[in-house]
């Protein structure tokens, strides 16, 4: 018996009957030889962790564009916080934490430079629109590994695609990540907003603080424990009505006071202009796209889709540098 097979047997003994067992995975898009040590979900987690799109998240905006400070969240730190919160919930509920971690690490791979400001721009200019969760799936299925994709399991791909609020993942592990994502950004965006001076603790209505807690730490603990207590031994991941209502009201407060705040969105028109200019430029000059993207053109992909893939994969800094190289005059010396 291999180490992997022993782990799979241990899952049957330890995990909840509602968990996603590694040995029962619906499989991958392409046949792939089993590993002697790692389960399919462990391998998915490792493939995501080592892919280029994951590394680029360290230089992609979470909320605040180009903040002056080292402690504001990026898309990568957000992803790591989602993973940790989701794993804590999943372990308490005896779910498959390897599957949870794989979904959490991959859920935002398709995010644009400059956060949701970039996403709004691409959604406006790209035919068919742009949604980061769909792009995350496209990254792991089509863009990574020189167009071969990561060949992830069906359960991980389902969790990545359905982590937004409008749809529901097919596994409990995916549903844990879906809620952990909301909890994480409410928690850390509140912290960042307070650091930026845009929000004070007293700005949070006392009615919400009485239900969720009087500090960020208390609120995070309340939300996590509520999901655990409400979902224990259930074939669903849920929250108690009072806590869920308070969380949604808190989320609404964040949209009103932070996400749509003129200070936070002050640079958005410039982001819009920059991404639009780059998009139009590469539509006219597709031969200047990197080779890994021109391959998709040669295979029959629409030019608009490929340009969108390239721009959405950029980091904030790389996007600015490419824009400068194309549109700003270069200095020269006479000797």
XYZ file of N, CA and C in Angstrom, residues 48 99 102-110 119 130-141 152-171 173-175 177-178 181-182:
153
model
N -1.073 24.619 -8.036
C -1.466 26.030 -7.951
C -0.377 26.847 -7.271
N -8.429 19.795 -0.128
C -9.307 20.336 -1.159
C -9.610 21.802 -0.868
N -6.579 23.938 -1.804
C -6.401 24.053 -3.254
C -7.376 25.071 -3.843
N -8.641 24.997 -3.437
C -9.645 25.953 -3.937
C -9.297 27.364 -3.499
N -8.943 27.521 -2.223
C -8.643 28.855 -1.690
C -7.438 29.480 -2.400
N -6.394 28.705 -2.610
C -5.194 29.251 -3.244
C -5.432 29.612 -4.708
N -6.395 28.950 -5.346
C -6.644 29.197 -6.753
C -7.787 30.135 -7.067
N -8.546 30.540 -6.054
C -9.816 31.209 -6.358
C -9.643 32.586 -7.014
N -8.521 33.263 -6.800
C -8.334 34.609 -7.355
C -7.195 34.688 -8.371
N -6.798 33.577 -8.951
C -5.695 33.591 -9.914
C -5.996 34.475 -11.126
N -7.261 34.650 -11.450
C -7.636 35.416 -12.629
C -7.869 36.884 -12.381
N -10.804 45.058 -12.984
C -11.858 44.141 -13.417
C -13.021 44.901 -14.049
N -15.921 40.569 -18.534
C -14.813 39.945 -17.809
C -15.223 39.764 -16.365
N -15.111 38.549 -15.866
C -15.408 38.229 -14.471
C -14.232 37.415 -13.935
N -13.674 37.883 -12.817
C -12.411 37.295 -12.362
C -12.530 35.820 -12.025
N -13.688 35.374 -11.551
C -13.822 33.965 -11.193
C -13.826 33.079 -12.442
N -14.397 33.575 -13.523
C -14.328 32.836 -14.782
C -12.904 32.843 -15.328
N -12.213 33.970 -15.163
C -10.830 34.045 -15.611
C -9.928 33.143 -14.782
N -10.209 33.012 -13.495
C -9.425 32.107 -12.654
C -9.517 30.681 -13.178
N -10.718 30.291 -13.578
C -10.885 28.957 -14.151
C -10.139 28.848 -15.476
N -10.207 29.894 -16.289
C -9.498 29.878 -17.573
C -7.983 29.778 -17.351
N -7.483 30.428 -16.321
C -6.053 30.361 -16.012
C -5.619 28.925 -15.777
N -6.370 28.197 -14.934
C -5.947 26.837 -14.586
C -6.272 25.828 -15.682
N -7.235 26.140 -16.535
C -7.610 25.205 -17.595
C -6.871 25.455 -18.905
N -6.455 20.274 -13.235
C -6.921 20.091 -11.863
C -8.161 19.196 -11.825
N -8.480 18.750 -10.629
C -9.668 17.916 -10.463
C -10.938 18.741 -10.634
N -12.016 18.043 -10.902
C -13.308 18.697 -11.103
C -13.733 19.461 -9.857
N -13.460 18.934 -8.678
C -13.894 19.571 -7.440
C -13.189 20.906 -7.208
N -11.908 20.970 -7.529
C -11.167 22.220 -7.361
C -11.639 23.251 -8.378
N -11.817 22.834 -9.614
C -12.284 23.771 -10.645
C -13.676 24.299 -10.316
N -14.537 23.436 -9.798
C -15.877 23.860 -9.396
C -15.809 24.896 -8.272
N -14.949 24.665 -7.298
C -14.819 25.607 -6.187
C -14.280 26.953 -6.618
N -13.327 26.954 -7.547
C -12.769 28.199 -8.059
C -13.834 29.004 -8.799
N -14.568 28.344 -9.679
C -15.571 29.037 -10.486
C -16.712 29.580 -9.653
N -17.098 28.874 -8.618
C -18.318 29.206 -7.873
C -18.049 29.829 -6.503
N -16.927 30.545 -6.363
C -16.650 31.130 -5.051
C -17.365 32.446 -4.834
N -17.997 33.008 -5.864
C -18.761 34.237 -5.683
C -20.126 33.912 -5.076
N -20.862 34.924 -4.655
C -22.084 34.706 -3.889
C -23.258 34.222 -4.737
N -23.196 34.413 -6.058
C -24.368 34.132 -6.893
C -24.587 32.652 -7.152
N -23.550 31.836 -7.020
C -23.686 30.400 -7.261
C -23.170 29.622 -6.054
N -23.423 28.327 -6.054
C -23.050 27.497 -4.907
C -22.166 26.348 -5.380
N -20.988 26.176 -4.801
C -20.115 25.062 -5.176
C -20.763 23.712 -4.876
N -20.287 22.699 -5.569
C -20.864 21.367 -5.409
C -20.374 20.614 -4.192
N -19.259 21.059 -3.582
C -18.734 20.399 -2.386
C -18.863 21.312 -1.173
N -16.525 21.705 0.887
C -15.237 22.384 0.949
C -15.273 23.668 0.122
N -15.877 23.611 -1.048
C -16.014 24.806 -1.870
C -16.888 25.851 -1.210
N -17.917 25.409 -0.518
C -18.815 26.340 0.159
C -18.123 27.010 1.349
N -14.886 27.760 1.410
C -14.036 28.792 0.813
C -14.877 29.993 0.388
N -16.044 29.730 -0.146
C -16.941 30.807 -0.600
C -17.265 31.767 0.544
N -13.943 33.569 1.947
C -13.533 34.693 1.099
C -14.196 35.976 1.572
N -15.491 35.923 1.847
C -16.211 37.117 2.293
C -15.733 37.550 3.675
